[in-house]
PDB file of C-alpha atoms in Angstrom:
ATOM      1  CA  UNK A   1       0.136  -0.063   0.231  1.00  0.00           C
ATOM      2  CA  UNK A   2       0.981   3.746  -0.818  1.00  0.00           C
ATOM      3  CA  UNK A   3       0.614   6.144   1.655  1.00  0.00           C
ATOM      4  CA  UNK A   4       0.368  10.541   1.659  1.00  0.00           C
ATOM      5  CA  UNK A   5      -0.221  13.040   3.477  1.00  0.00           C
ATOM      6  CA  UNK A   6      -3.894  14.633   3.540  1.00  0.00           C
ATOM      7  CA  UNK A   7      -3.298  17.991   1.754  1.00  0.00           C
ATOM      8  CA  UNK A   8      -1.474  19.974   3.864  1.00  0.00           C
ATOM      9  CA  UNK A   9      -2.170  17.899   7.245  1.00  0.00           C
ATOM     10  CA  UNK A  10       0.272  15.355   8.973  1.00  0.00           C
ATOM     11  CA  UNK A  11      -2.038  13.034   8.563  1.00  0.00           C
ATOM     12  CA  UNK A  12      -1.393   9.512   6.818  1.00  0.00           C
ATOM     13  CA  UNK A  13      -4.006   7.824   4.406  1.00  0.00           C
ATOM     14  CA  UNK A  14      -3.900   5.307   1.581  1.00  0.00           C
ATOM     15  CA  UNK A  15      -3.649   6.428  -1.536  1.00  0.00           C
ATOM     16  CA  UNK A  16      -6.740   5.366  -2.217  1.00  0.00           C
ATOM     17  CA  UNK A  17     -10.015   5.148  -0.494  1.00  0.00           C
ATOM     18  CA  UNK A  18     -12.760   3.204   0.184  1.00  0.00           C
ATOM     19  CA  UNK A  19     -15.917   4.889  -0.702  1.00  0.00           C
ATOM     20  CA  UNK A  20     -18.951   3.307   0.626  1.00  0.00           C
ATOM     21  CA  UNK A  21     -22.293   4.771  -0.950  1.00  0.00           C
ATOM     22  CA  UNK A  22     -22.892   1.555  -2.140  1.00  0.00           C
ATOM     23  CA  UNK A  23     -23.702   0.358   1.361  1.00  0.00           C
ATOM     24  CA  UNK A  24     -27.306   0.038   1.620  1.00  0.00           C
ATOM     25  CA  UNK A  25     -28.162   1.396  -1.478  1.00  0.00           C
ATOM     26  CA  UNK A  26     -26.533  -2.153  -3.563  1.00  0.00           C
ATOM     27  CA  UNK A  27     -24.927  -3.930  -0.847  1.00  0.00           C
ATOM     28  CA  UNK A  28     -26.807  -5.849   2.101  1.00  0.00           C
ATOM     29  CA  UNK A  29     -24.662  -5.533   5.504  1.00  0.00           C
ATOM     30  CA  UNK A  30     -22.602  -8.984   4.949  1.00  0.00           C
ATOM     31  CA  UNK A  31     -21.735  -8.066   1.637  1.00  0.00           C
ATOM     32  CA  UNK A  32     -20.352  -3.991   3.243  1.00  0.00           C
ATOM     33  CA  UNK A  33     -18.334  -5.983   5.771  1.00  0.00           C
ATOM     34  CA  UNK A  34     -16.633  -8.152   3.505  1.00  0.00           C
ATOM     35  CA  UNK A  35     -15.676  -5.458   1.188  1.00  0.00           C
ATOM     36  CA  UNK A  36     -14.443  -3.823   4.630  1.00  0.00           C
ATOM     37  CA  UNK A  37     -12.725  -6.742   5.626  1.00  0.00           C
ATOM     38  CA  UNK A  38     -10.895  -6.951   2.192  1.00  0.00           C
ATOM     39  CA  UNK A  39      -9.705  -3.270   2.230  1.00  0.00           C
ATOM     40  CA  UNK A  40      -8.532  -3.283   5.667  1.00  0.00           C
ATOM     41  CA  UNK A  41      -6.545  -6.668   4.910  1.00  0.00           C
ATOM     42  CA  UNK A  42      -4.647  -4.846   1.806  1.00  0.00           C
ATOM     43  CA  UNK A  43      -3.936  -1.822   4.237  1.00  0.00           C
ATOM     44  CA  UNK A  44      -6.405   0.776   2.793  1.00  0.00           C
ATOM     45  CA  UNK A  45      -7.138   2.766   5.630  1.00  0.00           C
ATOM     46  CA  UNK A  46      -9.324   5.279   4.510  1.00  0.00           C
ATOM     47  CA  UNK A  47     -12.896   4.809   4.410  1.00  0.00           C
ATOM     48  CA  UNK A  48     -15.436   7.035   3.337  1.00  0.00           C
ATOM     49  CA  UNK A  49     -19.424   7.571   3.566  1.00  0.00           C
ATOM     50  CA  UNK A  50     -22.537  10.149   4.287  1.00  0.00           C
ATOM     51  CA  UNK A  51     -25.182  10.609   6.309  1.00  0.00           C
ATOM     52  CA  UNK A  52     -27.535  10.267   3.202  1.00  0.00           C
ATOM     53  CA  UNK A  53     -25.922   7.001   1.823  1.00  0.00           C
ATOM     54  CA  UNK A  54     -27.986   4.299   1.668  1.00  0.00           C
ATOM     55  CA  UNK A  55     -30.267   5.962   3.276  1.00  0.00           C
ATOM     56  CA  UNK A  56     -34.150   4.174   3.667  1.00  0.00           C
ATOM     57  CA  UNK A  57     -36.536   6.945   4.972  1.00  0.00           C
ATOM     58  CA  UNK A  58     -33.210   8.738   5.999  1.00  0.00           C
ATOM     59  CA  UNK A  59     -32.090   6.171   8.140  1.00  0.00           C
ATOM     60  CA  UNK A  60     -28.148   6.569   6.933  1.00  0.00           C
ATOM     61  CA  UNK A  61     -27.709   3.013   6.708  1.00  0.00           C
ATOM     62  CA  UNK A  62     -23.846   3.041   4.950  1.00  0.00           C
ATOM     63  CA  UNK A  63     -22.686   4.708   8.392  1.00  0.00           C
ATOM     64  CA  UNK A  64     -24.962   1.929  10.208  1.00  0.00           C
ATOM     65  CA  UNK A  65     -23.222  -0.777   8.292  1.00  0.00           C
ATOM     66  CA  UNK A  66     -19.882   0.606   9.306  1.00  0.00           C
ATOM     67  CA  UNK A  67     -20.547   1.241  12.810  1.00  0.00           C
ATOM     68  CA  UNK A  68     -21.560  -2.471  12.923  1.00  0.00           C
ATOM     69  CA  UNK A  69     -18.456  -3.876  11.168  1.00  0.00           C
ATOM     70  CA  UNK A  70     -16.734  -1.368  14.168  1.00  0.00           C
ATOM     71  CA  UNK A  71     -18.651  -2.768  16.224  1.00  0.00           C
ATOM     72  CA  UNK A  72     -17.967  -6.966  15.111  1.00  0.00           C
ATOM     73  CA  UNK A  73     -13.864  -6.284  14.814  1.00  0.00           C
ATOM     74  CA  UNK A  74     -12.623  -3.339  17.297  1.00  0.00           C
ATOM     75  CA  UNK A  75     -10.962  -2.088  14.594  1.00  0.00           C
ATOM     76  CA  UNK A  76     -12.086   1.590  14.650  1.00  0.00           C
ATOM     77  CA  UNK A  77      -8.685   2.884  15.488  1.00  0.00           C
ATOM     78  CA  UNK A  78      -7.066   1.612  12.527  1.00  0.00           C
ATOM     79  CA  UNK A  79      -9.133   3.777  10.019  1.00  0.00           C
ATOM     80  CA  UNK A  80      -9.321   7.659   9.038  1.00  0.00           C
ATOM     81  CA  UNK A  81     -13.505   7.564   8.853  1.00  0.00           C
ATOM     82  CA  UNK A  82     -14.723  10.197   6.900  1.00  0.00           C
ATOM     83  CA  UNK A  83     -18.525  11.237   6.369  1.00  0.00           C
ATOM     84  CA  UNK A  84     -20.644  14.102   5.134  1.00  0.00           C
ATOM     85  CA  UNK A  85     -23.384  16.703   6.293  1.00  0.00           C
ATOM     86  CA  UNK A  86     -25.580  18.953   3.822  1.00  0.00           C
ATOM     87  CA  UNK A  87     -27.973  16.749   2.267  1.00  0.00           C
ATOM     88  CA  UNK A  88     -31.993  16.351   3.833  1.00  0.00           C
ATOM     89  CA  UNK A  89     -31.981  13.473   6.335  1.00  0.00           C
ATOM     90  CA  UNK A  90     -35.648  14.162   7.547  1.00  0.00           C
ATOM     91  CA  UNK A  91     -38.658  16.186   5.879  1.00  0.00           C
ATOM     92  CA  UNK A  92     -37.817  18.387   8.584  1.00  0.00           C
ATOM     93  CA  UNK A  93     -36.506  22.153   6.733  1.00  0.00           C
ATOM     94  CA  UNK A  94     -34.163  22.228   9.266  1.00  0.00           C
ATOM     95  CA  UNK A  95     -32.704  18.566   8.534  1.00  0.00           C
ATOM     96  CA  UNK A  96     -30.339  19.823   5.591  1.00  0.00           C
ATOM     97  CA  UNK A  97     -28.008  22.371   4.670  1.00  0.00           C
ATOM     98  CA  UNK A  98     -24.996  23.539   6.696  1.00  0.00           C
ATOM     99  CA  UNK A  99     -26.811  26.036   9.628  1.00  0.00           C
ATOM    100  CA  UNK A 100     -25.110  25.415  12.589  1.00  0.00           C
ATOM    101  CA  UNK A 101     -27.561  23.790  14.029  1.00  0.00           C
ATOM    102  CA  UNK A 102     -28.156  21.270  11.570  1.00  0.00           C
ATOM    103  CA  UNK A 103     -24.058  20.942  11.140  1.00  0.00           C
ATOM    104  CA  UNK A 104     -23.991  19.751  15.000  1.00  0.00           C
ATOM    105  CA  UNK A 105     -27.184  17.525  15.382  1.00  0.00           C
ATOM    106  CA  UNK A 106     -26.411  15.899  12.206  1.00  0.00           C
ATOM    107  CA  UNK A 107     -22.844  15.052  13.517  1.00  0.00           C
ATOM    108  CA  UNK A 108     -24.309  13.543  16.838  1.00  0.00           C
ATOM    109  CA  UNK A 109     -26.915  11.502  14.764  1.00  0.00           C
ATOM    110  CA  UNK A 110     -23.537  10.145  12.274  1.00  0.00           C
ATOM    111  CA  UNK A 111     -21.396   9.486  15.695  1.00  0.00           C
ATOM    112  CA  UNK A 112     -24.354   7.268  16.978  1.00  0.00           C
ATOM    113  CA  UNK A 113     -24.754   5.283  13.353  1.00  0.00           C
ATOM    114  CA  UNK A 114     -20.894   5.012  13.033  1.00  0.00           C
ATOM    115  CA  UNK A 115     -20.422   3.743  16.813  1.00  0.00           C
ATOM    116  CA  UNK A 116     -17.568   6.021  17.523  1.00  0.00           C
ATOM    117  CA  UNK A 117     -17.146   9.019  19.392  1.00  0.00           C
ATOM    118  CA  UNK A 118     -15.044  10.624  16.598  1.00  0.00           C
ATOM    119  CA  UNK A 119     -15.237  11.658  12.593  1.00  0.00           C
ATOM    120  CA  UNK A 120     -11.247  11.912  11.269  1.00  0.00           C
ATOM    121  CA  UNK A 121     -13.026  14.566   8.325  1.00  0.00           C
ATOM    122  CA  UNK A 122     -16.063  15.421   8.479  1.00  0.00           C
ATOM    123  CA  UNK A 123     -17.168  17.132   4.991  1.00  0.00           C
ATOM    124  CA  UNK A 124     -19.770  19.539   3.788  1.00  0.00           C
ATOM    125  CA  UNK A 125     -21.145  17.561   0.696  1.00  0.00           C
ATOM    126  CA  UNK A 126     -22.097  20.516  -1.131  1.00  0.00           C
ATOM    127  CA  UNK A 127     -21.668  24.575  -0.847  1.00  0.00           C
ATOM    128  CA  UNK A 128     -24.943  26.440   1.507  1.00  0.00           C
ATOM    129  CA  UNK A 129     -25.247  29.657  -0.567  1.00  0.00           C
ATOM    130  CA  UNK A 130     -27.925  30.876   2.199  1.00  0.00           C
ATOM    131  CA  UNK A 131     -25.517  29.783   5.286  1.00  0.00           C
ATOM    132  CA  UNK A 132     -22.901  32.351   6.325  1.00  0.00           C
ATOM    133  CA  UNK A 133     -19.194  31.073   6.446  1.00  0.00           C
ATOM    134  CA  UNK A 134     -18.591  32.526   9.952  1.00  0.00           C
ATOM    135  CA  UNK A 135     -21.874  30.181  11.125  1.00  0.00           C
ATOM    136  CA  UNK A 136     -20.398  27.396   9.177  1.00  0.00           C
ATOM    137  CA  UNK A 137     -17.066  27.434  10.590  1.00  0.00           C
ATOM    138  CA  UNK A 138     -18.711  28.427  14.425  1.00  0.00           C
ATOM    139  CA  UNK A 139     -20.399  25.024  14.391  1.00  0.00           C
ATOM    140  CA  UNK A 140     -17.340  23.320  12.808  1.00  0.00           C
ATOM    141  CA  UNK A 141     -15.154  24.920  15.125  1.00  0.00           C
ATOM    142  CA  UNK A 142     -17.129  23.564  18.266  1.00  0.00           C
ATOM    143  CA  UNK A 143     -17.395  19.973  17.047  1.00  0.00           C
ATOM    144  CA  UNK A 144     -13.447  19.956  17.116  1.00  0.00           C
ATOM    145  CA  UNK A 145     -13.202  21.960  20.529  1.00  0.00           C
ATOM    146  CA  UNK A 146     -15.010  19.117  21.353  1.00  0.00           C
ATOM    147  CA  UNK A 147     -12.770  16.399  19.730  1.00  0.00           C
ATOM    148  CA  UNK A 148     -16.029  14.769  17.816  1.00  0.00           C
ATOM    149  CA  UNK A 149     -14.146  16.098  14.642  1.00  0.00           C
ATOM    150  CA  UNK A 150     -10.338  16.373  13.435  1.00  0.00           C
ATOM    151  CA  UNK A 151     -10.435  17.817   9.994  1.00  0.00           C
ATOM    152  CA  UNK A 152     -12.579  19.334   7.914  1.00  0.00           C
ATOM    153  CA  UNK A 153     -13.364  19.139   4.251  1.00  0.00           C
ATOM    154  CA  UNK A 154     -15.816  19.688   1.463  1.00  0.00           C
ATOM    155  CA  UNK A 155     -17.420  18.442  -1.834  1.00  0.00           C
ATOM    156  CA  UNK A 156     -18.304  19.558  -4.974  1.00  0.00           C
ATOM    157  CA  UNK A 157     -17.110  23.088  -4.524  1.00  0.00           C
ATOM    158  CA  UNK A 158     -16.150  25.480  -6.823  1.00  0.00           C
ATOM    159  CA  UNK A 159     -12.837  27.759  -6.689  1.00  0.00           C
ATOM    160  CA  UNK A 160     -13.761  30.195  -5.522  1.00  0.00           C
ATOM    161  CA  UNK A 161     -16.047  28.642  -2.625  1.00  0.00           C
ATOM    162  CA  UNK A 162     -12.471  26.890  -1.592  1.00  0.00           C
ATOM    163  CA  UNK A 163     -11.056  30.457  -1.553  1.00  0.00           C
ATOM    164  CA  UNK A 164     -14.163  31.946   0.542  1.00  0.00           C
ATOM    165  CA  UNK A 165     -13.945  29.160   3.102  1.00  0.00           C
ATOM    166  CA  UNK A 166     -10.824  29.188   3.718  1.00  0.00           C
ATOM    167  CA  UNK A 167     -10.798  32.794   4.185  1.00  0.00           C
ATOM    168  CA  UNK A 168     -13.196  32.972   6.478  1.00  0.00           C
ATOM    169  CA  UNK A 169     -11.731  29.990   8.665  1.00  0.00           C
ATOM    170  CA  UNK A 170      -8.194  32.178   8.568  1.00  0.00           C
ATOM    171  CA  UNK A 171     -10.306  34.630  10.308  1.00  0.00           C
ATOM    172  CA  UNK A 172     -11.332  32.600  12.933  1.00  0.00           C
ATOM    173  CA  UNK A 173      -7.579  31.406  13.139  1.00  0.00           C
ATOM    174  CA  UNK A 174      -9.043  27.839  12.269  1.00  0.00           C
ATOM    175  CA  UNK A 175      -7.093  25.275  10.347  1.00  0.00           C
ATOM    176  CA  UNK A 176     -10.491  25.352   7.698  1.00  0.00           C
ATOM    177  CA  UNK A 177     -10.244  23.360   5.105  1.00  0.00           C
ATOM    178  CA  UNK A 178      -8.119  20.288   4.422  1.00  0.00           C
ATOM    179  CA  UNK A 179      -9.908  18.067   1.799  1.00  0.00           C
ATOM    180  CA  UNK A 180     -12.334  18.456  -1.415  1.00  0.00           C
ATOM    181  CA  UNK A 181     -14.468  15.972  -3.211  1.00  0.00           C
ATOM    182  CA  UNK A 182     -14.684  16.664  -6.299  1.00  0.00           C
ATOM    183  CA  UNK A 183     -15.879  15.095  -9.949  1.00  0.00           C
ATOM    184  CA  UNK A 184     -12.641  14.163 -11.814  1.00  0.00           C
ATOM    185  CA  UNK A 185     -12.036  11.535 -14.207  1.00  0.00           C
ATOM    186  CA  UNK A 186     -10.261  11.324 -18.056  1.00  0.00           C
ATOM    187  CA  UNK A 187     -14.129  11.928 -18.916  1.00  0.00           C
ATOM    188  CA  UNK A 188     -14.558  14.895 -16.358  1.00  0.00           C
ATOM    189  CA  UNK A 189     -11.986  17.273 -16.404  1.00  0.00           C
ATOM    190  CA  UNK A 190     -12.881  20.372 -15.908  1.00  0.00           C
ATOM    191  CA  UNK A 191     -12.023  21.172 -12.293  1.00  0.00           C
ATOM    192  CA  UNK A 192      -8.638  21.249 -13.589  1.00  0.00           C
ATOM    193  CA  UNK A 193      -9.697  25.012 -14.696  1.00  0.00           C
ATOM    194  CA  UNK A 194      -9.768  26.184 -10.976  1.00  0.00           C
ATOM    195  CA  UNK A 195     -11.061  23.866  -8.649  1.00  0.00           C
ATOM    196  CA  UNK A 196      -7.683  21.705  -8.943  1.00  0.00           C
ATOM    197  CA  UNK A 197      -5.513  24.815  -9.035  1.00  0.00           C
ATOM    198  CA  UNK A 198      -6.805  26.146  -5.770  1.00  0.00           C
ATOM    199  CA  UNK A 199      -7.225  23.410  -4.027  1.00  0.00           C
ATOM    200  CA  UNK A 200      -2.838  23.393  -4.695  1.00  0.00           C
ATOM    201  CA  UNK A 201      -2.385  26.602  -3.955  1.00  0.00           C
ATOM    202  CA  UNK A 202      -4.596  26.289  -0.471  1.00  0.00           C
ATOM    203  CA  UNK A 203      -2.976  22.918   0.925  1.00  0.00           C
ATOM    204  CA  UNK A 204      -6.381  21.286   0.428  1.00  0.00           C
ATOM    205  CA  UNK A 205      -6.104  17.955  -1.019  1.00  0.00           C
ATOM    206  CA  UNK A 206      -8.424  16.254  -3.815  1.00  0.00           C
ATOM    207  CA  UNK A 207     -10.084  13.324  -3.602  1.00  0.00           C
ATOM    208  CA  UNK A 208     -11.846  12.367  -7.325  1.00  0.00           C
ATOM    209  CA  UNK A 209     -15.187  10.709  -6.832  1.00  0.00           C
ATOM    210  CA  UNK A 210     -16.719   9.051  -9.627  1.00  0.00           C
ATOM    211  CA  UNK A 211     -12.839   8.127 -11.022  1.00  0.00           C
ATOM    212  CA  UNK A 212     -14.143   5.311 -13.426  1.00  0.00           C
ATOM    213  CA  UNK A 213     -16.895   7.996 -14.861  1.00  0.00           C
ATOM    214  CA  UNK A 214     -19.877   5.785 -13.608  1.00  0.00           C
ATOM    215  CA  UNK A 215     -18.247   2.055 -14.998  1.00  0.00           C
ATOM    216  CA  UNK A 216     -17.563   4.001 -18.556  1.00  0.00           C
ATOM    217  CA  UNK A 217     -13.272   3.713 -17.571  1.00  0.00           C
ATOM    218  CA  UNK A 218     -13.537   0.606 -16.311  1.00  0.00           C
ATOM    219  CA  UNK A 219     -13.996  -1.672 -19.738  1.00  0.00           C
ATOM    220  CA  UNK A 220     -17.328  -0.397 -20.554  1.00  0.00           C
ATOM    221  CA  UNK A 221     -17.316  -1.597 -24.290  1.00  0.00           C
ATOM    222  CA  UNK A 222     -15.861  -5.118 -23.341  1.00  0.00           C
ATOM    223  CA  UNK A 223     -18.136  -5.854 -20.703  1.00  0.00           C
ATOM    224  CA  UNK A 224     -20.865  -4.893 -23.289  1.00  0.00           C
ATOM    225  CA  UNK A 225     -19.497  -7.125 -25.885  1.00  0.00           C
ATOM    226  CA  UNK A 226     -19.361 -10.489 -23.335  1.00  0.00           C
ATOM    227  CA  UNK A 227     -22.671 -10.081 -22.112  1.00  0.00           C
ATOM    228  CA  UNK A 228     -25.622 -12.215 -22.169  1.00  0.00           C
ATOM    229  CA  UNK A 229     -27.930 -10.911 -24.798  1.00  0.00           C
ATOM    230  CA  UNK A 230     -30.572  -8.655 -23.029  1.00  0.00           C
ATOM    231  CA  UNK A 231     -28.459  -8.138 -20.013  1.00  0.00           C
ATOM    232  CA  UNK A 232     -27.533  -4.854 -18.460  1.00  0.00           C
ATOM    233  CA  UNK A 233     -23.762  -4.887 -17.467  1.00  0.00           C
ATOM    234  CA  UNK A 234     -22.983  -1.322 -16.249  1.00  0.00           C
ATOM    235  CA  UNK A 235     -25.648   1.488 -14.334  1.00  0.00           C
ATOM    236  CA  UNK A 236     -23.400   3.488 -17.004  1.00  0.00           C
ATOM    237  CA  UNK A 237     -25.273   1.607 -20.337  1.00  0.00           C
ATOM    238  CA  UNK A 238     -27.595   4.990 -20.901  1.00  0.00           C
ATOM    239  CA  UNK A 239     -24.094   6.712 -21.438  1.00  0.00           C
ATOM    240  CA  UNK A 240     -22.438   4.811 -23.522  1.00  0.00           C
ATOM    241  CA  UNK A 241     -23.782   5.099 -26.303  1.00  0.00           C
ATOM    242  CA  UNK A 242     -22.544   9.110 -26.063  1.00  0.00           C
ATOM    243  CA  UNK A 243     -19.018   8.615 -25.825  1.00  0.00           C
ATOM    244  CA  UNK A 244     -18.617   5.298 -27.762  1.00  0.00           C
ATOM    245  CA  UNK A 245     -16.050   6.489 -29.872  1.00  0.00           C
ATOM    246  CA  UNK A 246     -13.430   7.465 -27.340  1.00  0.00           C
ATOM    247  CA  UNK A 247     -14.335   4.508 -25.632  1.00  0.00           C
ATOM    248  CA  UNK A 248     -13.324   2.320 -28.430  1.00  0.00           C
ATOM    249  CA  UNK A 249      -9.969   4.189 -28.687  1.00  0.00           C
ATOM    250  CA  UNK A 250      -9.594   4.271 -24.591  1.00  0.00           C
ATOM    251  CA  UNK A 251     -10.000   0.498 -24.185  1.00  0.00           C
ATOM    252  CA  UNK A 252      -7.384  -0.047 -27.297  1.00  0.00           C
ATOM    253  CA  UNK A 253      -4.789   2.273 -25.855  1.00  0.00           C
ATOM    254  CA  UNK A 254      -5.526  -0.077 -22.727  1.00  0.00           C
ATOM    255  CA  UNK A 255      -4.778  -3.441 -24.644  1.00  0.00           C
ATOM    256  CA  UNK A 256      -1.486  -1.840 -26.416  1.00  0.00           C
ATOM    257  CA  UNK A 257       0.040  -1.325 -23.025  1.00  0.00           C
ATOM    258  CA  UNK A 258      -1.232  -4.311 -21.553  1.00  0.00           C
ATOM    259  CA  UNK A 259      -3.105  -2.876 -18.982  1.00  0.00           C
ATOM    260  CA  UNK A 260      -7.083  -3.071 -17.394  1.00  0.00           C
ATOM    261  CA  UNK A 261      -8.901   0.356 -18.213  1.00  0.00           C
ATOM    262  CA  UNK A 262      -9.685   0.686 -14.584  1.00  0.00           C
ATOM    263  CA  UNK A 263      -6.164   0.823 -13.558  1.00  0.00           C
ATOM    264  CA  UNK A 264      -5.412   3.133 -16.254  1.00  0.00           C
ATOM    265  CA  UNK A 265      -7.930   5.548 -15.375  1.00  0.00           C
ATOM    266  CA  UNK A 266      -6.801   5.188 -11.366  1.00  0.00           C
ATOM    267  CA  UNK A 267      -2.976   5.455 -12.101  1.00  0.00           C
ATOM    268  CA  UNK A 268      -3.950   8.498 -14.814  1.00  0.00           C
ATOM    269  CA  UNK A 269      -5.618  10.422 -11.268  1.00  0.00           C
ATOM    270  CA  UNK A 270      -2.732   9.570  -8.951  1.00  0.00           C
ATOM    271  CA  UNK A 271      -0.328  11.109 -11.228  1.00  0.00           C
ATOM    272  CA  UNK A 272      -2.354  14.460 -11.117  1.00  0.00           C
ATOM    273  CA  UNK A 273      -1.311  17.360  -9.476  1.00  0.00           C
ATOM    274  CA  UNK A 274      -3.157  17.918  -6.040  1.00  0.00           C
ATOM    275  CA  UNK A 275      -4.972  14.340  -5.655  1.00  0.00           C
ATOM    276  CA  UNK A 276      -4.605  12.745  -2.181  1.00  0.00           C
ATOM    277  CA  UNK A 277      -6.656   9.560  -2.908  1.00  0.00           C
ATOM    278  CA  UNK A 278      -9.409   8.735  -5.640  1.00  0.00           C
ATOM    279  CA  UNK A 279     -13.114   6.984  -4.177  1.00  0.00           C
ATOM    280  CA  UNK A 280     -13.218   3.786  -5.198  1.00  0.00           C
ATOM    281  CA  UNK A 281     -16.619   2.019  -4.590  1.00  0.00           C
ATOM    282  CA  UNK A 282     -16.437  -1.321  -5.232  1.00  0.00           C
ATOM    283  CA  UNK A 283     -19.913  -4.076  -5.035  1.00  0.00           C
ATOM    284  CA  UNK A 284     -16.922  -6.736  -4.433  1.00  0.00           C
ATOM    285  CA  UNK A 285     -13.834  -8.027  -3.214  1.00  0.00           C
ATOM    286  CA  UNK A 286     -12.954  -9.155  -6.543  1.00  0.00           C
ATOM    287  CA  UNK A 287     -13.261  -4.873  -7.939  1.00  0.00           C
ATOM    288  CA  UNK A 288     -11.677  -3.559  -4.935  1.00  0.00           C
ATOM    289  CA  UNK A 289      -8.346  -6.290  -6.086  1.00  0.00           C
ATOM    290  CA  UNK A 290      -8.500  -5.022  -9.485  1.00  0.00           C
ATOM    291  CA  UNK A 291      -8.460  -1.355  -8.394  1.00  0.00           C
ATOM    292  CA  UNK A 292      -5.786  -1.935  -6.106  1.00  0.00           C
ATOM    293  CA  UNK A 293      -3.469  -2.882  -8.689  1.00  0.00           C
ATOM    294  CA  UNK A 294      -3.583   0.680 -10.019  1.00  0.00           C
ATOM    295  CA  UNK A 295      -0.910   1.367  -6.850  1.00  0.00           C
ATOM    296  CA  UNK A 296       2.061  -0.402  -8.844  1.00  0.00           C
ATOM    297  CA  UNK A 297       1.380   1.197 -11.613  1.00  0.00           C
ATOM    298  CA  UNK A 298       3.147   4.076 -13.344  1.00  0.00           C
ATOM    299  CA  UNK A 299       1.817   5.011 -16.838  1.00  0.00           C
ATOM    300  CA  UNK A 300       4.891   6.482 -18.667  1.00  0.00           C
ATOM    301  CA  UNK A 301       5.194   9.689 -20.599  1.00  0.00           C
ATOM    302  CA  UNK A 302       3.703   8.494 -24.456  1.00  0.00           C
ATOM    303  CA  UNK A 303       0.635   6.652 -22.693  1.00  0.00           C
ATOM    304  CA  UNK A 304      -0.003  10.082 -20.404  1.00  0.00           C
ATOM    305  CA  UNK A 305       0.473  11.575 -23.971  1.00  0.00           C
ATOM    306  CA  UNK A 306      -1.981   9.558 -25.722  1.00  0.00           C
ATOM    307  CA  UNK A 307      -4.568   9.671 -22.890  1.00  0.00           C
ATOM    308  CA  UNK A 308      -4.646  13.560 -23.153  1.00  0.00           C
ATOM    309  CA  UNK A 309      -5.453  13.313 -27.049  1.00  0.00           C
ATOM    310  CA  UNK A 310      -8.069  10.829 -26.367  1.00  0.00           C
ATOM    311  CA  UNK A 311      -9.597  13.344 -23.524  1.00  0.00           C
ATOM    312  CA  UNK A 312      -7.946  16.648 -23.766  1.00  0.00           C
ATOM    313  CA  UNK A 313      -7.533  18.743 -21.017  1.00  0.00           C
ATOM    314  CA  UNK A 314     -10.191  21.809 -20.594  1.00  0.00           C
ATOM    315  CA  UNK A 315      -8.037  24.555 -20.463  1.00  0.00           C
ATOM    316  CA  UNK A 316      -5.723  24.583 -23.548  1.00  0.00           C
ATOM    317  CA  UNK A 317      -3.464  27.595 -21.754  1.00  0.00           C
ATOM    318  CA  UNK A 318      -3.199  25.969 -18.521  1.00  0.00           C
ATOM    319  CA  UNK A 319      -5.292  26.068 -14.899  1.00  0.00           C
ATOM    320  CA  UNK A 320      -7.283  29.616 -14.435  1.00  0.00           C
ATOM    321  CA  UNK A 321      -7.120  32.175 -14.790  1.00  0.00           C
ATOM    322  CA  UNK A 322      -3.959  32.118 -16.365  1.00  0.00           C
ATOM    323  CA  UNK A 323      -5.976  30.274 -18.926  1.00  0.00           C
ATOM    324  CA  UNK A 324      -7.704  33.045 -19.958  1.00  0.00           C
ATOM    325  CA  UNK A 325      -6.596  36.037 -18.168  1.00  0.00           C
ATOM    326  CA  UNK A 326      -3.302  36.798 -19.837  1.00  0.00           C
TER     327      UNK A 326
END
């Protein structure tokens, strides 16, 4: 296993993060526990969830499954545990967003479901345009002071959101944001314009979600060819036709270099500036094992150049604002 530090902190995390969005929605408790067992056996120490993942009537099922795994194994201290707050957790208008009230109450609820006394990385699942940063940081600072939260992060922020949030934290003398979860893959590179350079400048570690573009970069066309007639092989199937031409060239490139498409897509992300750990969401232990192979893969300059030809950067002049300002 490779490890790195999370953003500008001294916290050591594995270079792949186990995402658990499938827990509860696609996987039952036993299968979820099996994936956690395999991840820890492979020395993955970084686990990400959210209060709304796997929710059935706002029950927070993903967090519950992780909590029951902690109770069964006693391995809480081996895990850097990340969860999120923002999404609705009931029909009540106060039970959502980043108001100080909701942040504090949601944290308490997550701690109960996770059966732990602390959240290592508590992340804002989305920017809340109706709540001032001073209020948001007041709530997070209280949780940090109480020992219930160790580090704070964000998800789905624009570059200027990162700057505004960090400036508000600096005014309070708080550490502020140490990570940003962002939609980032070979097929989704727009974050390279401003989010990535802003995060790198501010020392905020990047945690790409959907690194395989909902399965499109995992060999979707090959799986389509190998599938039995009428069988759907991936939840990304409705999007395959939109990208079929470039995916055909991508899978040929992977075959040329003798690597699985999943391995190439993750290895490419691991080579990008500012990336701490892509978030993988395996539905089986075998899928987890395949993702882990990316850690032993270094793409050469020729392969990286061919990938840029297939999936061109959006900012041809470099990252923002240099791409358009001068």
